[in-house]
Amino acid sequence: MPQTRRGLLIILSSPSGAGKSTLSRHLREWDPDISFSVSATTRAPRDGEVNGQDYHFLTEDDFKRQVAEGEMLEHAHVFGNFYGSPKGPVKAAIDAGRDVLFDIDWQGAQQIRNSDLGRHTLSIFILPPSIAELHRRLVSRAQDSDEVIAKRMQKSWDEISHWDGYDFVLVNDDLEATDAQLKTIVSATRLRRSQQPGLTDHVRRLQAEFEESK
Ligand code: ADP
Ligand code: 5GP
């Protein structure tokens, strides 16, 4: 059987607080071979965030220089700060047959889908069960000030309104159920024809065997 496979670009988007960081962590625990695309951002680190692990924290000048030099696969302005996905690590992982997970907004998802890596992309949008629950989760996460939470809630409709540009949409009500759905989607998409470059050779071999057996 063909062993080689091409890496997938797995994009998770949602309004802030719907659960994409939690789901993305669980997906990587399920398959530690999935690498995470560490974004660059100009926003300040939150308590506990580690430079190079959660984000590459950059000055606005450095961020803009990297964009100008074509080092970002995509980039966007979100909540008053710049965010972008560095291209180098993504290309390296995909070429080595490893999947890369992105926690990015709809603008980034759209840019990647329209890039030359678009056909290797799996995009998933996470919806909250209700707006009240979205607010509850933002508050319970206890990471942001009331002002930032209010800003994120205001922005949430902006993000939700782009739900229909994604391959799959999950309503993250019961966390275990959503975890399971996410794994099912990833497992199935790995079998997409475009992800299995070894298939052509395999079918050629089958054809040769078929001819021989006549
Ligand atoms: P995001 O990355 O989308 O901003 P998080 O993953 O940080 O969201 O989740 C926000 C909060 O909601 C966290 O405290 C998380 O533990 C909680 N949470 C995530 N999914 C669920 C769920 N299905 N049910 C209840 N709480 C959840
Ligand atoms: P946060 O500040 O909460 O970490 O992220 C805020 C928003 O920016 C989230 O919607 C997140 O998905 C998005 N985001 C994070 N990194 C990137 C990125 O590299 N590119 C884009 N387009 N959005 C990002």
mmCIF file of C-alpha atoms and ligand atoms in Angstrom:
data_model
loop_
_atom_site.group_PDB
_atom_site.id
_atom_site.type_symbol
_atom_site.label_atom_id
_atom_site.label_comp_id
_atom_site.label_asym_id
_atom_site.label_seq_id
_atom_site.Cartn_x
_atom_site.Cartn_y
_atom_site.Cartn_z
ATOM 1 C CA MET A 1 0.000 0.000 0.000
ATOM 2 C CA PRO A 2 1.175 3.561 -0.636
ATOM 3 C CA GLN A 3 2.732 4.941 2.533
ATOM 4 C CA THR A 4 3.360 8.527 1.523
ATOM 5 C CA ARG A 5 0.865 11.210 2.320
ATOM 6 C CA ARG A 6 0.859 14.951 2.018
ATOM 7 C CA GLY A 7 0.317 17.071 5.130
ATOM 8 C CA LEU A 8 -2.990 18.847 5.658
ATOM 9 C CA LEU A 9 -3.410 22.466 6.688
ATOM 10 C CA ILE A 10 -6.115 22.168 9.349
ATOM 11 C CA ILE A 11 -7.725 25.527 10.066
ATOM 12 C CA LEU A 12 -9.881 26.096 13.150
ATOM 13 C CA SER A 13 -11.770 29.376 13.446
ATOM 14 C CA SER A 14 -14.465 30.574 15.829
ATOM 15 C CA PRO A 15 -15.533 33.648 17.727
ATOM 16 C CA SER A 16 -13.223 34.085 20.697
ATOM 17 C CA GLY A 17 -14.399 31.866 23.575
ATOM 18 C CA ALA A 18 -16.205 29.184 21.520
ATOM 19 C CA GLY A 19 -13.485 26.666 22.396
ATOM 20 C CA LYS A 20 -11.009 26.426 19.541
ATOM 21 C CA SER A 21 -7.860 26.535 21.726
ATOM 22 C CA THR A 22 -9.275 23.729 23.881
ATOM 23 C CA LEU A 23 -10.273 21.646 20.844
ATOM 24 C CA SER A 24 -6.940 22.271 19.164
ATOM 25 C CA ARG A 25 -5.062 21.162 22.306
ATOM 26 C CA HIS A 26 -7.123 17.963 22.494
ATOM 27 C CA LEU A 27 -6.545 17.224 18.801
ATOM 28 C CA ARG A 28 -2.768 17.528 19.271
ATOM 29 C CA GLU A 29 -2.894 15.290 22.356
ATOM 30 C CA TRP A 30 -4.747 12.724 20.223
ATOM 31 C CA ASP A 31 -2.075 12.932 17.493
ATOM 32 C CA PRO A 32 1.195 14.534 18.672
ATOM 33 C CA ASP A 33 2.474 14.400 15.072
ATOM 34 C CA ILE A 34 0.201 17.303 14.209
ATOM 35 C CA SER A 35 2.303 20.437 14.441
ATOM 36 C CA PHE A 36 0.862 23.740 15.532
ATOM 37 C CA SER A 37 1.422 26.873 13.488
ATOM 38 C CA VAL A 38 2.728 29.376 16.037
ATOM 39 C CA SER A 39 1.417 32.728 14.835
ATOM 40 C CA ALA A 40 3.217 36.033 15.004
ATOM 41 C CA THR A 41 1.364 38.884 16.681
ATOM 42 C CA THR A 42 1.880 42.474 17.727
ATOM 43 C CA ARG A 43 -0.409 42.097 20.780
ATOM 44 C CA ALA A 44 1.066 41.944 24.273
ATOM 45 C CA PRO A 45 1.529 38.487 25.847
ATOM 46 C CA ARG A 46 -1.136 37.398 28.345
ATOM 47 C CA ASP A 47 -0.124 35.976 31.719
ATOM 48 C CA GLY A 48 1.449 32.575 31.194
ATOM 49 C CA GLU A 49 1.934 32.912 27.435
ATOM 50 C CA VAL A 50 5.388 31.902 26.248
ATOM 51 C CA ASN A 51 7.168 33.614 23.346
ATOM 52 C CA GLY A 52 7.791 31.128 20.528
ATOM 53 C CA GLN A 53 5.303 28.657 21.954
ATOM 54 C CA ASP A 54 1.927 30.438 22.114
ATOM 55 C CA TYR A 55 2.885 33.228 19.732
ATOM 56 C CA HIS A 56 5.951 34.945 18.324
ATOM 57 C CA PHE A 57 5.499 38.356 19.939
ATOM 58 C CA LEU A 58 6.788 40.981 17.511
ATOM 59 C CA THR A 59 6.958 44.743 17.317
ATOM 60 C CA GLU A 60 4.803 46.326 14.622
ATOM 61 C CA ASP A 61 7.957 47.199 12.620
ATOM 62 C CA ASP A 62 9.247 43.619 12.697
ATOM 63 C CA PHE A 63 5.808 42.268 11.793
ATOM 64 C CA LYS A 64 5.472 44.604 8.816
ATOM 65 C CA ARG A 65 8.987 43.788 7.636
ATOM 66 C CA GLN A 66 8.233 40.045 7.666
ATOM 67 C CA VAL A 67 5.036 40.643 5.691
ATOM 68 C CA ALA A 68 6.930 42.800 3.168
ATOM 69 C CA GLU A 69 9.568 40.095 2.756
ATOM 70 C CA GLY A 70 6.874 37.521 1.965
ATOM 71 C CA GLU A 71 7.483 35.498 5.123
ATOM 72 C CA MET A 72 3.781 35.246 6.093
ATOM 73 C CA LEU A 73 1.449 32.700 4.565
ATOM 74 C CA GLU A 74 -1.431 34.981 5.586
ATOM 75 C CA HIS A 75 -1.915 37.933 7.887
ATOM 76 C CA ALA A 76 -4.753 40.040 9.268
ATOM 77 C CA HIS A 77 -5.656 42.867 11.601
ATOM 78 C CA VAL A 78 -7.757 41.521 14.518
ATOM 79 C CA PHE A 79 -8.880 43.387 17.703
ATOM 80 C CA GLY A 80 -6.495 46.263 16.857
ATOM 81 C CA ASN A 81 -3.407 44.047 16.488
ATOM 82 C CA PHE A 82 -1.644 42.290 13.627
ATOM 83 C CA TYR A 83 -1.581 38.497 13.433
ATOM 84 C CA GLY A 84 0.081 36.279 10.852
ATOM 85 C CA SER A 85 1.202 32.713 10.110
ATOM 86 C CA PRO A 86 4.928 32.328 9.290
ATOM 87 C CA LYS A 87 5.306 30.418 6.020
ATOM 88 C CA GLY A 88 8.606 28.527 6.545
ATOM 89 C CA PRO A 89 7.580 26.026 9.252
ATOM 90 C CA VAL A 90 4.309 25.278 7.453
ATOM 91 C CA LYS A 91 5.989 24.407 4.135
ATOM 92 C CA ALA A 92 8.566 22.227 5.923
ATOM 93 C CA ALA A 93 5.904 20.261 7.828
ATOM 94 C CA ILE A 94 3.596 19.771 4.837
ATOM 95 C CA ASP A 95 6.448 18.571 2.614
ATOM 96 C CA ALA A 96 7.424 16.061 5.323
ATOM 97 C CA GLY A 97 3.846 14.704 5.324
ATOM 98 C CA ARG A 98 2.897 16.272 8.653
ATOM 99 C CA ASP A 99 -0.370 18.086 9.278
ATOM 100 C CA VAL A 100 -0.296 21.651 10.553
ATOM 101 C CA LEU A 101 -3.007 23.102 12.760
ATOM 102 C CA PHE A 102 -3.919 26.804 12.548
ATOM 103 C CA ASP A 103 -5.936 28.762 15.112
ATOM 104 C CA ILE A 104 -6.669 31.787 12.926
ATOM 105 C CA ASP A 105 -9.561 34.072 12.023
ATOM 106 C CA TRP A 106 -11.764 34.007 8.889
ATOM 107 C CA GLN A 107 -9.503 36.444 7.000
ATOM 108 C CA GLY A 108 -6.510 34.133 7.406
ATOM 109 C CA ALA A 109 -8.603 31.076 6.512
ATOM 110 C CA GLN A 110 -9.743 32.781 3.308
ATOM 111 C CA GLN A 111 -6.177 33.748 2.322
ATOM 112 C CA ILE A 112 -4.850 30.221 2.863
ATOM 113 C CA ARG A 113 -7.781 28.692 0.981
ATOM 114 C CA ASN A 114 -6.974 30.986 -1.967
ATOM 115 C CA SER A 115 -3.219 30.298 -1.832
ATOM 116 C CA ASP A 116 -1.330 27.593 -3.732
ATOM 117 C CA LEU A 117 -1.780 25.360 -0.646
ATOM 118 C CA GLY A 118 -5.576 25.760 -0.847
ATOM 119 C CA ARG A 119 -6.280 22.251 -2.063
ATOM 120 C CA HIS A 120 -4.491 20.776 0.955
ATOM 121 C CA THR A 121 -6.614 22.775 3.366
ATOM 122 C CA LEU A 122 -9.285 21.501 5.764
ATOM 123 C CA SER A 123 -11.226 24.352 7.329
ATOM 124 C CA ILE A 124 -13.507 23.944 10.345
ATOM 125 C CA PHE A 125 -15.631 26.597 12.005
ATOM 126 C CA ILE A 126 -16.627 26.252 15.667
ATOM 127 C CA LEU A 127 -19.963 27.778 16.745
ATOM 128 C CA PRO A 128 -21.034 28.263 20.380
ATOM 129 C CA PRO A 129 -24.358 26.725 21.442
ATOM 130 C CA SER A 130 -25.655 30.224 22.340
ATOM 131 C CA ILE A 131 -24.437 33.808 22.754
ATOM 132 C CA ALA A 132 -25.069 33.626 26.523
ATOM 133 C CA GLU A 133 -22.814 30.536 26.741
ATOM 134 C CA LEU A 134 -20.129 32.264 24.644
ATOM 135 C CA HIS A 135 -20.122 35.129 27.161
ATOM 136 C CA ARG A 136 -20.060 32.689 30.083
ATOM 137 C CA ARG A 137 -17.005 30.926 28.618
ATOM 138 C CA LEU A 138 -15.123 34.183 28.067
ATOM 139 C CA VAL A 139 -15.799 35.206 31.668
ATOM 140 C CA SER A 140 -14.944 31.753 33.092
ATOM 141 C CA ARG A 141 -11.648 31.679 31.204
ATOM 142 C CA ALA A 142 -10.680 34.651 33.408
ATOM 143 C CA GLN A 143 -7.932 35.793 31.051
ATOM 144 C CA ASP A 144 -9.278 39.141 29.923
ATOM 145 C CA SER A 145 -10.510 42.344 31.523
ATOM 146 C CA ASP A 146 -14.249 43.221 31.336
ATOM 147 C CA GLU A 147 -13.367 45.757 28.664
ATOM 148 C CA VAL A 148 -11.562 43.195 26.489
ATOM 149 C CA ILE A 149 -14.400 40.682 26.981
ATOM 150 C CA ALA A 150 -16.943 43.297 25.869
ATOM 151 C CA LYS A 151 -14.792 44.006 22.783
ATOM 152 C CA ARG A 152 -14.532 40.291 21.958
ATOM 153 C CA MET A 153 -18.320 39.838 22.347
ATOM 154 C CA GLN A 154 -18.929 42.776 20.028
ATOM 155 C CA LYS A 155 -16.586 41.253 17.441
ATOM 156 C CA SER A 156 -18.023 37.763 17.748
ATOM 157 C CA TRP A 157 -20.814 38.376 15.244
ATOM 158 C CA ASP A 158 -18.252 39.538 12.680
ATOM 159 C CA GLU A 159 -16.493 36.183 12.952
ATOM 160 C CA ILE A 160 -19.694 34.084 13.138
ATOM 161 C CA SER A 161 -21.030 35.738 9.965
ATOM 162 C CA HIS A 162 -18.263 33.978 7.994
ATOM 163 C CA TRP A 163 -19.301 30.473 9.130
ATOM 164 C CA ASP A 164 -20.466 29.506 5.637
ATOM 165 C CA GLY A 165 -17.004 29.788 4.048
ATOM 166 C CA TYR A 166 -15.759 26.656 5.864
ATOM 167 C CA ASP A 167 -15.691 22.972 4.867
ATOM 168 C CA PHE A 168 -17.184 21.850 8.206
ATOM 169 C CA VAL A 169 -19.088 23.582 10.992
ATOM 170 C CA LEU A 170 -19.309 22.162 14.531
ATOM 171 C CA VAL A 171 -21.524 23.428 17.356
ATOM 172 C CA ASN A 172 -19.327 23.052 20.428
ATOM 173 C CA ASP A 173 -21.933 22.218 23.058
ATOM 174 C CA ASP A 174 -20.694 18.990 24.629
ATOM 175 C CA LEU A 175 -16.889 19.142 24.534
ATOM 176 C CA GLU A 176 -16.318 15.377 24.298
ATOM 177 C CA ALA A 177 -18.746 15.078 21.395
ATOM 178 C CA THR A 178 -17.066 17.950 19.520
ATOM 179 C CA ASP A 179 -13.614 16.438 20.166
ATOM 180 C CA ALA A 180 -14.845 13.172 18.623
ATOM 181 C CA GLN A 181 -16.353 14.951 15.597
ATOM 182 C CA LEU A 182 -13.133 16.828 14.984
ATOM 183 C CA LYS A 183 -11.080 13.618 15.005
ATOM 184 C CA THR A 184 -13.523 11.995 12.592
ATOM 185 C CA ILE A 185 -13.231 14.914 10.160
ATOM 186 C CA VAL A 186 -9.423 14.921 10.292
ATOM 187 C CA SER A 187 -9.204 11.127 9.881
ATOM 188 C CA ALA A 188 -11.514 11.180 6.859
ATOM 189 C CA THR A 189 -9.838 14.150 5.168
ATOM 190 C CA ARG A 190 -6.436 12.476 5.394
ATOM 191 C CA LEU A 191 -7.868 9.942 2.950
ATOM 192 C CA ARG A 192 -8.827 12.594 0.381
ATOM 193 C CA ARG A 193 -7.279 11.758 -2.977
ATOM 194 C CA SER A 194 -5.247 14.992 -3.003
ATOM 195 C CA GLN A 195 -3.591 13.954 0.289
ATOM 196 C CA GLN A 196 -2.320 10.630 -1.029
ATOM 197 C CA PRO A 197 0.355 11.311 -3.668
ATOM 198 C CA GLY A 198 1.374 7.633 -3.704
ATOM 199 C CA LEU A 199 -1.967 6.516 -5.144
ATOM 200 C CA THR A 200 -1.025 7.043 -8.801
ATOM 201 C CA ASP A 201 1.961 4.689 -8.498
ATOM 202 C CA HIS A 202 -0.093 2.181 -6.553
ATOM 203 C CA VAL A 203 -2.791 2.104 -9.242
ATOM 204 C CA ARG A 204 -0.104 1.747 -11.924
ATOM 205 C CA ARG A 205 1.253 -1.292 -10.103
ATOM 206 C CA LEU A 206 -2.258 -2.721 -9.829
ATOM 207 C CA GLN A 207 -2.663 -2.194 -13.573
ATOM 208 C CA ALA A 208 0.608 -4.014 -14.303
ATOM 209 C CA GLU A 209 -0.463 -6.912 -12.086
ATOM 210 C CA PHE A 210 -3.832 -6.930 -13.800
ATOM 211 C CA GLU A 211 -2.247 -7.091 -17.266
ATOM 212 C CA GLU A 212 0.087 -9.867 -16.116
ATOM 213 C CA SER A 213 -2.740 -11.918 -14.698
ATOM 214 C CA LYS A 214 -4.678 -11.943 -17.982
HETATM 215 P P1 ADP B 1 -11.165 30.123 22.163
HETATM 216 O O1 ADP B 1 -9.826 29.525 21.915
HETATM 217 O O2 ADP B 1 -12.139 29.827 21.066
HETATM 218 O O3 ADP B 1 -11.120 31.584 22.508
HETATM 219 P P2 ADP B 1 -11.121 28.503 24.629
HETATM 220 O O4 ADP B 1 -10.725 27.154 24.123
HETATM 221 O O5 ADP B 1 -10.119 29.315 25.377
HETATM 222 O O6 ADP B 1 -11.791 29.372 23.455
HETATM 223 O O7 ADP B 1 -12.420 28.244 25.539
HETATM 224 C C1 ADP B 1 -13.008 29.285 26.318
HETATM 225 C C2 ADP B 1 -13.468 28.693 27.675
HETATM 226 O O8 ADP B 1 -14.558 27.783 27.456
HETATM 227 C C3 ADP B 1 -12.363 27.897 28.369
HETATM 228 O O9 ADP B 1 -12.448 28.134 29.748
HETATM 229 C C4 ADP B 1 -12.724 26.434 28.056
HETATM 230 O O10 ADP B 1 -12.298 25.543 29.056
HETATM 231 C C5 ADP B 1 -14.264 26.480 27.976
HETATM 232 N N1 ADP B 1 -14.872 25.519 27.027
HETATM 233 C C6 ADP B 1 -14.426 25.144 25.785
HETATM 234 N N2 ADP B 1 -15.281 24.268 25.209
HETATM 235 C C7 ADP B 1 -16.289 24.063 26.111
HETATM 236 C C8 ADP B 1 -17.487 23.260 26.113
HETATM 237 N N3 ADP B 1 -17.832 22.488 25.074
HETATM 238 N N4 ADP B 1 -18.279 23.307 27.196
HETATM 239 C C9 ADP B 1 -17.953 24.100 28.257
HETATM 240 N N5 ADP B 1 -16.834 24.873 28.336
HETATM 241 C C10 ADP B 1 -16.024 24.874 27.270
HETATM 242 P P1 5GP B 2 -6.078 35.981 20.685
HETATM 243 O O1 5GP B 2 -5.610 37.389 20.847
HETATM 244 O O2 5GP B 2 -7.297 35.666 21.517
HETATM 245 O O3 5GP B 2 -4.984 34.974 20.890
HETATM 246 O O4 5GP B 2 -6.541 35.814 19.155
HETATM 247 C C1 5GP B 2 -7.481 36.715 18.638
HETATM 248 C C2 5GP B 2 -7.945 36.251 17.271
HETATM 249 O O5 5GP B 2 -6.842 36.268 16.330
HETATM 250 C C3 5GP B 2 -8.496 34.818 17.237
HETATM 251 O O6 5GP B 2 -9.700 34.847 16.467
HETATM 252 C C4 5GP B 2 -7.415 34.045 16.523
HETATM 253 O O7 5GP B 2 -7.976 32.953 15.810
HETATM 254 C C5 5GP B 2 -6.872 35.088 15.575
HETATM 255 N N1 5GP B 2 -5.506 34.754 15.159
HETATM 256 C C6 5GP B 2 -4.481 34.259 15.909
HETATM 257 N N2 5GP B 2 -3.391 34.060 15.173
HETATM 258 C C7 5GP B 2 -3.715 34.426 13.902
HETATM 259 C C8 5GP B 2 -2.991 34.426 12.665
HETATM 260 O O8 5GP B 2 -1.821 34.041 12.568
HETATM 261 N N3 5GP B 2 -3.653 34.874 11.573
HETATM 262 C C9 5GP B 2 -4.950 35.289 11.622
HETATM 263 N N4 5GP B 2 -5.520 35.677 10.480
HETATM 264 N N5 5GP B 2 -5.671 35.295 12.772
HETATM 265 C C10 5GP B 2 -5.046 34.870 13.889
#
